[in-house]
Every structure is written in structure tokens, then in C-alpha cells.
Coordinates of C-alpha atoms in Angstrom, one line a residue:
M1 CA -33.2 47.4 12.2
A2 CA -36.7 47.3 13.9
E3 CA -38.4 43.9 13.2
H4 CA -42.3 43.8 13.1
M5 CA -43.9 41.6 15.7
T6 CA -46.5 41.5 18.5
G7 CA -45.8 42.9 21.8
A8 CA -45.5 39.4 23.4
A9 CA -43.0 38.4 21.1
S10 CA -41.1 41.6 21.9
L11 CA -40.9 40.7 25.4
I12 CA -39.6 37.1 24.9
K13 CA -37.1 38.6 22.5
S14 CA -36.1 41.2 24.8
L15 CA -35.6 38.6 27.6
E16 CA -33.0 36.7 25.1
H17 CA -31.4 40.1 24.5
A18 CA -31.4 40.6 28.2
G19 CA -29.5 37.2 28.5
V20 CA -32.3 35.4 30.3
D21 CA -32.1 31.5 30.3
T22 CA -34.6 30.7 32.8
V23 CA -38.1 31.9 34.1
F24 CA -40.0 30.7 36.7
G25 CA -43.9 31.1 36.5
I26 CA -47.5 30.2 35.8
P27 CA -49.7 31.4 32.8
G28 CA -52.9 33.0 33.2
G29 CA -55.7 35.3 31.3
A30 CA -53.3 38.6 31.2
I31 CA -50.0 37.0 30.9
L32 CA -51.3 34.6 28.3
P33 CA -50.2 36.1 25.1
A34 CA -46.4 36.1 26.1
Y35 CA -46.7 32.3 26.9
D36 CA -47.4 31.7 23.0
P37 CA -44.0 33.1 21.6
L38 CA -42.3 31.4 24.9
M39 CA -42.8 28.1 23.4
D40 CA -40.6 29.1 20.6
S41 CA -37.7 30.2 22.3
D42 CA -34.7 28.0 22.1
Q43 CA -33.1 30.2 24.8
V44 CA -35.4 30.8 27.5
R45 CA -36.2 27.9 29.8
H46 CA -39.7 28.3 31.3
I47 CA -40.3 26.2 34.6
L48 CA -44.0 26.0 35.5
V49 CA -44.1 26.2 39.3
R50 CA -47.4 25.3 41.2
H51 CA -47.7 28.7 43.1
E52 CA -46.5 32.2 42.3
Q53 CA -44.9 32.5 45.5
G54 CA -42.9 29.8 44.5
A55 CA -41.8 31.4 41.7
G56 CA -40.6 34.6 43.3
H57 CA -38.6 32.8 45.7
A58 CA -37.0 30.5 42.9
A59 CA -36.1 33.5 40.9
E60 CA -34.3 34.5 44.4
G61 CA -32.2 31.5 44.8
Y62 CA -31.7 31.1 40.9
A63 CA -30.2 34.8 41.1
Q64 CA -27.7 34.0 44.2
T65 CA -26.1 31.0 43.0
S66 CA -26.1 32.0 39.2
G67 CA -24.8 35.2 39.6
K68 CA -27.9 36.8 37.2
V69 CA -30.9 38.4 37.6
G70 CA -33.6 36.1 38.5
V71 CA -36.9 36.2 36.6
C72 CA -40.4 35.3 37.8
M73 CA -43.5 35.7 35.7
A74 CA -47.1 35.8 36.6
T75 CA -50.7 36.7 35.3
S76 CA -52.8 39.9 36.8
G77 CA -54.8 40.3 40.2
P78 CA -54.2 37.1 42.1
G79 CA -51.1 36.0 40.0
A80 CA -49.6 39.3 40.9
T81 CA -50.2 39.4 44.3
N82 CA -49.0 36.1 45.4
L83 CA -45.8 37.6 44.2
V84 CA -45.7 40.4 46.6
T85 CA -44.1 38.4 49.2
P86 CA -40.9 37.2 47.2
I87 CA -40.7 40.6 46.2
A88 CA -40.6 42.3 49.4
D89 CA -38.3 39.3 50.2
A90 CA -35.9 40.2 47.6
Y91 CA -36.0 44.1 48.3
M92 CA -35.0 43.3 52.2
D93 CA -32.1 41.0 51.4
S94 CA -31.2 43.1 48.4
V95 CA -31.6 40.2 45.8
P96 CA -31.8 41.2 41.9
I97 CA -35.0 39.7 40.4
V98 CA -37.2 41.0 37.5
A99 CA -40.9 40.2 38.2
I100 CA -43.2 40.3 34.9
T101 CA -46.6 40.4 35.4
G102 CA -49.8 40.6 32.8
Q103 CA -52.3 43.6 33.5
V104 CA -55.8 43.8 32.3
P105 CA -56.1 45.5 28.9
S106 CA -55.4 49.4 29.4
T107 CA -59.0 50.5 28.5
A108 CA -60.0 48.3 31.5
I109 CA -57.4 49.6 34.1
G110 CA -59.1 51.4 36.9
T111 CA -62.7 49.7 36.0
D112 CA -62.0 46.9 38.9
A113 CA -62.2 44.5 35.7
F114 CA -62.0 40.8 36.4
Q115 CA -58.2 39.6 37.9
E116 CA -57.3 43.5 38.3
A117 CA -55.2 44.6 40.8
D118 CA -52.7 47.7 40.8
I119 CA -49.5 45.7 41.3
S120 CA -47.4 49.0 40.5
G121 CA -49.3 50.8 43.4
I122 CA -48.8 47.6 45.7
T123 CA -45.6 47.1 45.2
M124 CA -44.1 50.6 45.2
P125 CA -42.5 50.6 48.6
I126 CA -40.8 47.0 48.1
V127 CA -39.0 47.3 44.7
K128 CA -36.2 49.3 43.3
H129 CA -38.4 50.8 40.6
N130 CA -41.6 49.4 38.9
Y131 CA -43.3 50.0 35.4
L132 CA -46.7 50.0 34.1
V133 CA -46.3 49.5 30.2
T134 CA -49.5 50.0 27.9
D135 CA -47.7 51.1 24.5
P136 CA -45.9 47.7 23.1
A137 CA -43.1 49.9 21.4
E138 CA -42.0 50.6 25.1
I139 CA -41.2 47.2 25.9
P140 CA -37.5 46.4 24.9
R141 CA -36.4 49.7 26.7
V142 CA -38.3 48.8 29.7
I143 CA -36.9 45.4 29.9
A144 CA -33.2 46.6 29.3
E145 CA -33.7 49.4 32.4
A146 CA -35.4 46.6 34.5
F147 CA -32.3 44.3 34.5
H148 CA -29.8 47.1 34.4
L149 CA -31.8 48.8 37.9
A150 CA -32.1 45.0 39.5
G151 CA -28.5 44.2 39.1
T152 CA -26.4 47.1 39.6
G153 CA -25.8 49.4 42.4
R154 CA -27.5 47.8 45.4
P155 CA -29.1 44.9 44.0
G156 CA -33.0 44.4 44.4
P157 CA -36.5 43.8 42.7
V158 CA -37.9 45.5 39.7
L159 CA -41.5 45.0 38.5
V160 CA -42.7 45.0 34.8
D161 CA -46.3 45.0 34.5
I162 CA -47.7 44.9 30.9
S163 CA -51.3 45.6 29.8
K164 CA -52.9 42.5 27.9
D165 CA -53.6 44.8 24.8
A166 CA -49.9 45.8 24.8
L167 CA -48.7 42.1 24.3
A168 CA -51.4 41.4 21.8
A169 CA -50.7 44.6 19.8
Q170 CA -48.6 44.8 16.5
T171 CA -45.2 46.7 17.3
T172 CA -41.5 47.0 16.3
F173 CA -38.8 45.6 18.5
E174 CA -35.4 47.2 18.8
W175 CA -32.8 46.7 21.5
P176 CA -31.4 49.9 22.7
D177 CA -28.1 50.5 22.0
A178 CA -27.7 52.4 25.3
I179 CA -29.7 52.8 28.7
D180 CA -30.6 56.3 29.7
L181 CA -31.2 56.8 33.3
P182 CA -30.2 60.0 34.4
G183 CA -31.9 59.8 37.7
Y184 CA -29.8 56.7 38.4
R185 CA -26.0 56.7 39.1
P186 CA -25.1 54.7 42.0
T187 CA -21.8 55.6 43.6
T188 CA -19.5 52.5 43.3
A189 CA -16.4 54.3 43.9
P190 CA -15.4 55.2 47.6
H191 CA -14.3 58.9 48.3
G192 CA -10.6 58.9 48.8
K193 CA -10.7 61.6 51.6
Q194 CA -12.9 59.1 53.4
I195 CA -10.9 56.1 53.3
K196 CA -8.0 57.9 54.6
E197 CA -10.3 59.1 57.9
A198 CA -11.5 55.5 58.2
A199 CA -7.7 54.5 58.2
K200 CA -6.4 56.7 60.5
M201 CA -9.1 55.7 63.0
I202 CA -8.7 52.1 62.4
V203 CA -4.7 52.6 63.4
K204 CA -5.7 54.3 66.7
A205 CA -8.3 51.9 67.8
K206 CA -7.7 49.6 70.7
R207 CA -10.8 47.4 70.5
P208 CA -11.6 47.5 66.9
V209 CA -14.3 45.1 65.1
L210 CA -15.0 44.2 61.5
Y211 CA -18.8 44.2 61.5
V212 CA -19.8 42.8 58.1
G213 CA -23.2 42.1 56.3
G214 CA -24.8 40.7 53.1
G215 CA -23.3 43.5 50.9
I216 CA -19.9 41.5 51.2
V217 CA -21.6 38.9 49.4
R218 CA -23.4 41.2 47.0
S219 CA -20.4 42.9 45.7
G220 CA -18.0 39.7 45.5
A221 CA -15.6 41.1 48.2
S222 CA -15.1 38.1 50.3
Q223 CA -11.2 37.9 49.4
E224 CA -10.6 41.5 49.6
L225 CA -12.2 41.1 53.4
L226 CA -10.2 38.1 54.0
T227 CA -6.9 40.3 53.0
L228 CA -8.2 43.1 55.1
A229 CA -8.8 41.0 58.1
E230 CA -5.4 39.5 58.0
L231 CA -3.6 42.7 57.3
T232 CA -4.9 44.4 60.3
G233 CA -5.7 41.4 62.5
I234 CA -9.0 42.8 63.4
P235 CA -11.9 40.6 64.6
V236 CA -14.7 39.8 62.0
V237 CA -18.5 39.5 63.1
T238 CA -20.6 38.2 60.0
T239 CA -24.1 38.9 60.0
L240 CA -26.9 36.3 59.2
M241 CA -27.1 37.5 55.6
A242 CA -23.0 37.5 55.4
R243 CA -22.5 33.7 56.8
G244 CA -19.7 32.4 54.6
A245 CA -18.5 35.9 53.6
F246 CA -15.8 35.2 56.0
P247 CA -14.5 31.6 56.6
D248 CA -15.7 30.3 59.9
S249 CA -12.5 28.1 60.1
H250 CA -10.5 31.2 60.2
P251 CA -9.5 32.2 64.0
Q252 CA -10.4 36.1 63.5
N253 CA -14.1 35.1 62.8
L254 CA -16.0 35.6 66.1
G255 CA -19.3 34.2 64.2
M256 CA -22.5 35.9 64.0
P257 CA -23.7 38.9 66.1
G258 CA -27.4 39.5 67.3
M259 CA -30.4 38.0 68.8
H260 CA -29.0 34.7 68.3
G261 CA -25.7 35.3 67.9
T262 CA -22.3 34.0 69.7
V263 CA -21.5 35.7 73.0
P264 CA -17.9 36.4 71.7
A265 CA -19.7 38.6 68.6
V266 CA -22.4 40.3 70.6
G267 CA -19.7 40.8 73.2
A268 CA -17.2 42.4 70.8
L269 CA -19.6 44.7 69.6
Q270 CA -20.8 45.6 72.9
K271 CA -17.7 46.4 74.3
S272 CA -15.7 47.7 70.9
D273 CA -14.6 51.3 70.8
L274 CA -14.5 51.0 66.7
L275 CA -16.8 49.4 64.4
I276 CA -15.9 49.0 60.5
A277 CA -19.4 48.6 59.3
L278 CA -18.9 47.1 55.9
G279 CA -22.2 46.6 53.5
T280 CA -24.5 46.2 57.0
R281 CA -27.6 48.3 57.9
F282 CA -27.4 48.0 61.8
D283 CA -30.8 45.8 61.7
D284 CA -32.9 45.6 64.9
R285 CA -31.7 42.0 65.0
V286 CA -28.3 42.9 65.2
T287 CA -28.5 45.9 67.6
G288 CA -31.2 45.0 69.8
K289 CA -32.4 48.0 72.0
L290 CA -30.8 50.8 69.4
D291 CA -29.8 53.3 72.3
S292 CA -27.9 50.7 74.2
F293 CA -25.9 49.3 71.1
A294 CA -22.3 49.4 71.0
P295 CA -22.1 52.3 73.6
Y296 CA -18.4 53.1 73.6
A297 CA -17.8 52.6 69.7
K298 CA -17.1 54.9 67.0
V299 CA -18.3 54.0 63.7
I300 CA -17.0 53.9 60.3
H301 CA -19.9 52.9 58.0
A302 CA -19.7 51.8 54.2
D303 CA -22.3 51.2 52.1
I304 CA -23.4 51.4 48.6
D305 CA -26.9 52.6 49.4
P306 CA -26.5 56.3 50.9
A307 CA -30.0 55.9 52.5
E308 CA -28.3 53.2 54.9
I309 CA -25.9 55.0 56.1
G310 CA -27.0 57.2 59.5
K311 CA -30.5 55.6 59.1
N312 CA -30.4 53.7 62.3
R313 CA -26.9 54.8 63.9
H314 CA -24.8 57.9 63.3
A315 CA -21.7 57.3 61.4
D316 CA -18.5 59.2 62.4
V317 CA -16.9 58.3 59.1
P318 CA -19.6 57.8 56.3
I319 CA -18.6 56.0 53.0
V320 CA -20.6 55.7 50.1
G321 CA -19.2 53.0 47.7
D322 CA -19.4 49.1 46.6
A323 CA -17.9 47.0 49.4
K324 CA -15.3 45.6 47.3
A325 CA -13.9 49.0 46.0
T326 CA -14.3 50.4 49.7
I327 CA -12.2 47.3 51.2
A328 CA -9.5 47.7 48.4
G329 CA -9.1 51.4 49.4
L330 CA -8.8 50.5 53.0
I331 CA -6.1 47.7 52.1
A332 CA -4.0 50.5 50.2
A333 CA -4.4 53.0 52.8
L334 CA -3.1 50.3 55.5
S335 CA -0.6 48.8 53.7
G336 CA 2.4 48.6 55.7
R337 CA 0.9 49.9 58.8
K338 CA 0.0 46.5 60.7
D339 CA 2.8 47.3 63.3
D340 CA 0.8 50.6 64.1
I341 CA -2.2 48.4 65.2
D342 CA -1.8 47.3 68.8
I343 CA -4.8 45.2 69.6
A344 CA -3.4 42.1 71.6
D345 CA -5.0 43.2 75.0
W346 CA -8.3 43.1 72.9
W347 CA -7.5 39.6 71.6
E348 CA -6.8 38.3 75.1
I349 CA -10.3 39.3 76.3
L350 CA -11.9 38.0 73.1
N351 CA -10.3 34.5 73.2
G352 CA -11.3 34.2 76.8
W353 CA -14.9 34.4 75.8
K354 CA -14.3 32.0 72.8
K355 CA -13.0 29.8 75.0
R356 CA -15.8 30.2 77.8
F357 CA -18.6 30.2 75.7
P358 CA -17.9 27.8 72.6
R359 CA -20.7 26.5 70.4
G360 CA -23.0 23.7 71.8
Y361 CA -26.4 22.6 72.9
E362 CA -28.2 20.6 75.5
E363 CA -28.1 17.2 74.7
H364 CA -31.3 15.3 75.4
P365 CA -31.4 11.6 76.4
D366 CA -34.7 10.6 75.0
A367 CA -35.4 12.5 71.9
L368 CA -33.2 13.5 68.5
E369 CA -31.5 16.9 69.1
P370 CA -32.3 19.2 66.1
Q371 CA -28.9 21.1 66.4
Y372 CA -27.1 17.5 66.1
V373 CA -29.3 16.7 63.1
I374 CA -27.9 20.1 61.4
E375 CA -24.2 19.5 62.5
R376 CA -23.8 16.3 61.0
L377 CA -25.6 17.5 57.9
G378 CA -23.0 20.3 57.4
H379 CA -20.6 17.8 58.3
I380 CA -21.4 15.3 55.4
A381 CA -22.6 17.6 53.0
G382 CA -19.6 19.9 53.4
P383 CA -18.7 23.4 52.5
D384 CA -19.4 22.8 49.0
A385 CA -22.9 22.0 49.5
I386 CA -25.5 25.2 49.1
Y387 CA -28.0 25.6 52.3
C388 CA -31.4 26.9 52.0
A389 CA -32.9 27.8 55.3
G390 CA -36.7 28.4 56.1
V391 CA -37.3 30.7 59.0
G392 CA -37.4 29.8 62.6
Q393 CA -35.6 27.9 64.8
H394 CA -33.9 25.7 62.2
Q395 CA -33.0 28.9 60.2
M396 CA -31.0 29.7 63.5
W397 CA -29.5 26.5 64.2
A398 CA -28.2 26.3 60.2
S399 CA -26.6 29.5 60.6
Q400 CA -24.8 28.2 64.2
F401 CA -24.2 24.6 63.6
I402 CA -23.0 24.4 59.9
D403 CA -19.5 25.8 59.4
Y404 CA -19.7 28.2 56.0
E405 CA -16.6 28.9 54.2
K406 CA -17.4 30.4 51.1
P407 CA -19.9 33.0 50.1
G408 CA -22.9 32.1 48.2
H409 CA -23.4 28.9 49.9
W410 CA -26.0 30.0 52.7
L411 CA -29.4 31.2 51.6
N412 CA -32.2 32.4 53.9
S413 CA -34.8 35.1 54.2
G414 CA -32.9 37.2 56.7
G415 CA -34.7 40.8 56.5
L416 CA -38.6 39.8 56.0
G417 CA -38.3 36.2 57.5
T418 CA -40.2 34.5 54.9
M419 CA -41.9 31.1 55.9
G420 CA -41.9 29.2 53.0
Y421 CA -38.9 30.3 51.5
A422 CA -36.5 27.2 51.6
V423 CA -38.0 25.0 49.1
P424 CA -38.4 27.2 46.3
A425 CA -35.5 29.0 47.0
A426 CA -33.5 25.5 46.7
M427 CA -35.2 24.7 43.6
G428 CA -34.0 28.1 42.0
A429 CA -30.3 27.6 43.5
K430 CA -30.1 24.1 42.1
V431 CA -31.1 25.7 38.5
G432 CA -28.8 28.4 38.8
N433 CA -26.0 26.0 39.8
P434 CA -26.9 22.5 38.7
D435 CA -23.7 20.9 39.7
A436 CA -23.9 21.6 43.2
V437 CA -25.5 19.7 46.0
V438 CA -28.3 22.0 47.4
W439 CA -30.0 21.2 50.8
A440 CA -33.1 23.0 51.9
I441 CA -33.0 23.1 55.7
D442 CA -36.7 23.6 56.7
G443 CA -39.4 23.3 59.4
D444 CA -42.5 21.3 59.5
G445 CA -44.3 24.7 59.4
C446 CA -42.3 26.2 56.7
F447 CA -42.5 23.2 54.3
Q448 CA -46.2 22.9 54.7
M449 CA -46.5 26.3 53.1
T450 CA -44.6 25.8 49.6
N451 CA -43.9 21.9 49.6
Q452 CA -45.8 21.6 46.4
E453 CA -42.9 22.8 44.5
L454 CA -41.6 19.4 45.0
A455 CA -43.8 18.5 42.3
T456 CA -42.0 20.9 39.9
C457 CA -38.6 19.7 41.2
A458 CA -39.6 16.2 40.4
I459 CA -41.3 16.7 37.0
N460 CA -38.2 19.0 35.8
N461 CA -35.6 17.0 37.3
I462 CA -34.2 19.6 39.9
P463 CA -32.9 16.9 42.8
I464 CA -32.7 19.0 45.4
K465 CA -32.5 17.6 48.9
V466 CA -34.8 18.4 52.1
A467 CA -33.7 18.3 55.6
L468 CA -37.2 18.5 57.5
I469 CA -36.7 19.4 61.2
N470 CA -40.0 18.4 62.3
N471 CA -40.7 19.1 65.8
S472 CA -44.4 19.1 65.3
S473 CA -44.4 23.0 66.2
L474 CA -44.2 26.4 65.0
G475 CA -41.0 26.0 66.9
M476 CA -39.7 29.7 67.2
V477 CA -43.1 30.8 68.3
R478 CA -43.2 27.9 71.0
Q479 CA -39.8 28.8 72.3
W480 CA -41.4 32.5 73.3
Q481 CA -44.4 30.9 74.7
T482 CA -42.2 28.9 76.5
L483 CA -40.1 32.0 77.7
F484 CA -42.3 34.8 78.0
Y485 CA -45.9 33.3 77.8
D486 CA -45.9 31.0 81.0
K487 CA -45.7 28.0 78.6
R488 CA -49.2 28.6 77.4
Y489 CA -49.0 26.9 74.1
S490 CA -51.6 28.8 71.7
N491 CA -52.0 27.5 68.7
T492 CA -48.4 26.6 67.8
D493 CA -48.8 22.5 67.9
L494 CA -49.0 21.3 64.2
Q495 CA -49.3 17.7 65.4
S496 CA -46.7 17.2 62.3
H497 CA -45.4 13.9 63.7
Q498 CA -48.8 12.3 62.6
F499 CA -50.3 14.8 60.3
P500 CA -49.3 14.5 57.2
D501 CA -47.2 11.7 56.7
F502 CA -44.1 13.3 55.4
V503 CA -42.6 10.3 54.0
K504 CA -45.8 9.3 52.1
L505 CA -46.2 13.0 50.8
A506 CA -42.7 13.0 49.5
E507 CA -43.0 9.8 47.7
A508 CA -46.9 11.3 46.3
Y509 CA -45.1 14.1 44.7
G510 CA -42.4 11.7 43.0
C511 CA -39.7 12.4 45.6
Y512 CA -37.8 9.9 47.8
G513 CA -38.9 9.8 51.3
L514 CA -36.8 9.0 54.5
R515 CA -37.2 9.2 58.3
A516 CA -35.1 9.4 61.2
S517 CA -35.8 9.8 65.0
S518 CA -32.7 8.7 66.6
R519 CA -28.9 9.6 66.3
E520 CA -28.2 6.3 65.0
E521 CA -30.4 6.7 62.3
V522 CA -29.1 10.3 61.1
D523 CA -25.9 9.7 59.3
V524 CA -27.6 6.5 57.5
V525 CA -30.2 8.7 55.8
I526 CA -28.1 11.9 55.2
E527 CA -25.7 9.6 53.6
K528 CA -28.4 7.8 51.7
A529 CA -30.0 11.1 50.4
M530 CA -26.5 12.3 49.2
A531 CA -26.6 9.0 46.9
L532 CA -29.7 9.5 45.5
N533 CA -29.5 12.3 42.8
D534 CA -32.2 11.3 40.1
A535 CA -35.1 12.8 42.0
P536 CA -35.5 14.9 44.9
V537 CA -35.1 13.4 48.6
V538 CA -36.9 14.7 51.9
I539 CA -35.9 13.4 55.2
D540 CA -38.3 13.6 58.0
F541 CA -36.3 14.3 61.0
Q542 CA -38.5 13.7 63.9
V543 CA -36.9 15.8 66.5
H544 CA -37.1 17.1 70.2
R545 CA -39.9 19.9 70.5
D546 CA -38.5 21.8 73.2
A547 CA -35.0 22.1 72.0
M548 CA -34.1 26.0 72.4
V549 CA -32.1 28.5 70.2
W550 CA -29.3 29.9 72.5
P551 CA -27.7 32.0 73.2
M552 CA -30.7 34.7 72.8
V553 CA -31.1 38.5 73.3
P554 CA -34.9 39.0 74.6
A555 CA -36.7 41.1 71.9
G556 CA -36.3 44.9 72.5
T557 CA -33.9 44.7 75.1
S558 CA -30.0 45.4 75.4
N559 CA -27.5 43.2 73.7
D560 CA -25.8 43.1 77.2
L561 CA -28.5 40.9 78.3
I562 CA -27.4 38.0 75.9
T563 CA -28.3 34.9 77.8
T564 CA -27.1 31.1 77.5
A565 CA -29.1 28.3 78.1
R566 CA -26.7 27.4 81.1
D567 CA -27.2 30.6 82.9
L568 CA -29.5 33.6 82.6
A569 CA -27.1 36.3 83.6
P570 CA -25.3 38.4 81.0
A571 CA -23.2 36.0 79.7
W572 CA -19.6 37.5 79.7
E573 CA -20.2 39.1 83.0
R574 CA -21.1 35.9 84.6
E575 CA -18.6 34.0 86.9
D576 CA -18.1 30.3 85.8

């Protein structure tokens, strides 16, 4: 039965019906009517962030650890435009969030009114869908559709922009019994004929590789992937977005491919005769120069988004479908055929590369190595912790030197590469999974973009822990300047070992502030941080500024040119 209320009350009631328990946001003029009934909601907790970008990244972190759609809220104009970066981030990494924004009154739309921005127009290329609502009667239907769109098919962000007069007006609330979106029918079940063709190709291959991406994590297909890998004995490479989708401890895991991937993973793709690409999109960071990528390989490409198949690389066997259902189909088709797969010679080559190119880094006698810090953090915090990385060198080291055993324990900004992601994403991750230990691994550059959310964490009892890899630089840019710009360090020195004092900054925000600048101090401060759970903790690790991320494929070049710190010759062709 329809209930009479304001559009704002209808919005909050709609969020409750959608199962929302947390909203990250900041009020302002156009969205203000919604904040009044929000006070009366027993179900929806609102967390007042310090910047709308923080609200968006927190919604992402929440979504990835709770399994629910994340929600952020902002006012019109600058409030809405401050959400653009996290919306784009969620779009690139297929994270389900709903962003709700206030808009100027419908009679003022298009007049350049105070705090007006055409946010639906601005975000059109970076959302699954968006809505501009000026009729309050539409609010329940639109909210129901928004959550359905965000969380089904290939997940992603949906924006709902609601005019202030629609929020203020009287209306009736009626939650829809069913969702009618005739143009939206994502294919989840793969076509049986394509599965059979893929199985035939797998059995014939001599150098196959399971090349798996974030779609494995999004679909909850890790167990199926493990079964398929062990059934076939085929090596597995996990992209940056898929770290943890297949256990690092498993002998078939070759590591991460791409620009800073392992030599065995990159080499396996380059020399493969069959790529079994599951929930991955042939991103340029993985492929390097596209026309030289995996030149001998045929391709089975399975993805829930048909637009990804054939976008960058022709698929010999295209499969549209959910990763979990697709892998289950492949398991059924290959069951009992393990003896037909003969890849012993392939494993001899791969194991040779694994032995010759183990994980490692150059030790520095006079300074703290960042890789050592991250390695120790992973060892002490363990595989049950959740790790959220910013973007840059520390992100790559975190992907390389922590062993990930489970999906959903590694969060990062993969596609967009958003500096400032880590602290608010860790905040959202901790809200979404409050019993987990959550570490933000951040750089001094990234940290200074969104560290104001430490105040949000302190006030709201969200005790995240921050490992600040402080090399006093924009480290990845400095690395490129070292390698490609003749060590001309233009505007990359942040002087972060002096300004600010991160320990004092942490304490000013109501957090614990710790510092380490030698190996001897590392375990002590990490263990101390692990024991402090009544407030956020920030550790300022003052590390060697010229540590480099290796291996590396220089941007725009062939993966055949992957180099290690020891030798700039193509790694797997080098004589020891």
C-alpha cells in the first residue's frame, strides 16, 4: 500500500528496502532535504567523511569486503564533481557502487544556477547507467533499478541525481515488486558449444596458460579456478586485480603478468600457444605493445561483458558468461581428460624460469628497503588481513612481496591508477568487514591527497592501520626520471622526511603515530600497530628513495623486453 511522505523520506525508505546499512557522504544545499529523514533511520548508518572523494573510495572498499553495493552521497555541483574520480575508478575496476547526488531545483536546471553541474552528463562515459530524477514518484523505482544494475552482470557504478524540489515535494512511496529493464539482460550462462570448443583446444595445447583477471574475484569463482587448475595442471597467472584469486603458495601459480610482473608469468604468456583468458580484459599494462603480445598463442576469452571480447585481442573461442559458470562448464567438459593433457615439457621450461628468477630485491646497506618493510608486513599481518594499496611503487611492491592466499584481501586502484585511494578504501573495507585487520599501504604522495579521512576513522571508531612507505618522493615518477630522463628529477621531491612530520600529523588526527627508519625497528613497530586496536595507527617508514620496482617492461615496448635489476637483457634469454 502506498505511503505518503516527502521525496527525501522516500529516498531513505528506498535505501532501507534496498538493504543499505551504510552511506558515506557529506551534506550540502541540494541534498540537504535527504539528511533530515536520514537522522531517523534505524537501519542506515551515515559516515560523515571529510571529502567526497573519500566517500566514493570508501564505498568501493565497503563493496569489496561486504559483498554488497557500496553507497556514497553528495550535494550538487562541486560535491558531485568530487565523486567523479571514485566513480571512474569503480567503472574501470568493476566495483558495484551507487552514488546519490542532490541537484538544483528542476526549474533551475540548465540556468548555471548556484552549485549546478550536469553530473549525469559528466559521468555518462564512466557509469553503467545514470538517472536524473525530477519526479519524486520515480524515486523508489529508480533506486531499485540502480542497485540491480550496479550489482549484477559486470558490476559497476550507477549515479542517481535527484533535484532538490523532488526531494522536498510530497509524494507516495511504493517499493516495486519487480524490476522491468527490457534492455538489460546480462548473459551469465556460457554457451555449451563454445565450452566444448574451448575444452578441445585445451586438450591439444602444449604450452597453455590460465590468464585470469578480476572477474574471478567479482564472480566468486576462486574455488572453481583452483579445481580447474588442478584438474588440468595448467599454470596460472593472476593480474593485478586478481591477486589472491589463486593462492600464491600453489606451485602452479607463476605470479603476476605485465609491466612489473614476474619473469615466469610474462615469459609464459609470451611463449604460450594457448591463452585461457578468464575474467580479464587484455589491459595495456599486461600486454605491453599489443601486436607483440603472446605471438604464438590462440585465445579462449571468457568474460561476462561481451564488449571486452575481441576489443584488444582476437578471440579464437569467445565465451560470454559469468566466470564461475564458465569455469564450472570447463571442469565438466574436461573431467576425466587429465591424462590427455601433456604439458610436462612446458613445465620444465617454466620451472627453470621460476628457479632462475625468484622474487627478490637489491639490499641497501645504509637505508631501509621498502620491499623489506612490505615483506615483513605481509608476514606479520598474514593472509587473513586485508591490504589496500595506493598507486605507484608501493602498490607494485605490495602486489609482489605479500603472499595472497584468498580473494578479496587485496584492494587497489588497478585501471584508473588513482592516487589517494588507499586510506578511504581501507576505511570502507573496515566498515564492510569490521572483524578483519585492514592495512592501507600508502606512499607519502598518495597519503597527502586523502589523509584527512583519518579524522573520519578516529571519530567513527574505524581502526585502520596505515603503512606509509615514505621515500620523500613521487616514487614511480622518480623511477621513470632515473631510467628515461637522465636523472632530471623535475618536481618529484616531496621532502616528506621533513614536511610534514607524519607522526605528529597522525596524533593530531587522533591516531597513533609510529616511525621506523631501520630494519631493526620494522618488526617492532608492525607488531605494536597490530596490538593497537582502539584507534587508527600510522607508521611512517622512512625508506630508501632510489629503490626501484623490478622486473619492468618499459611502457609501450614488447613484453619480450622485460628486464630485471641484475641485467637489462631480455630476462629469460639471458645467460647466467
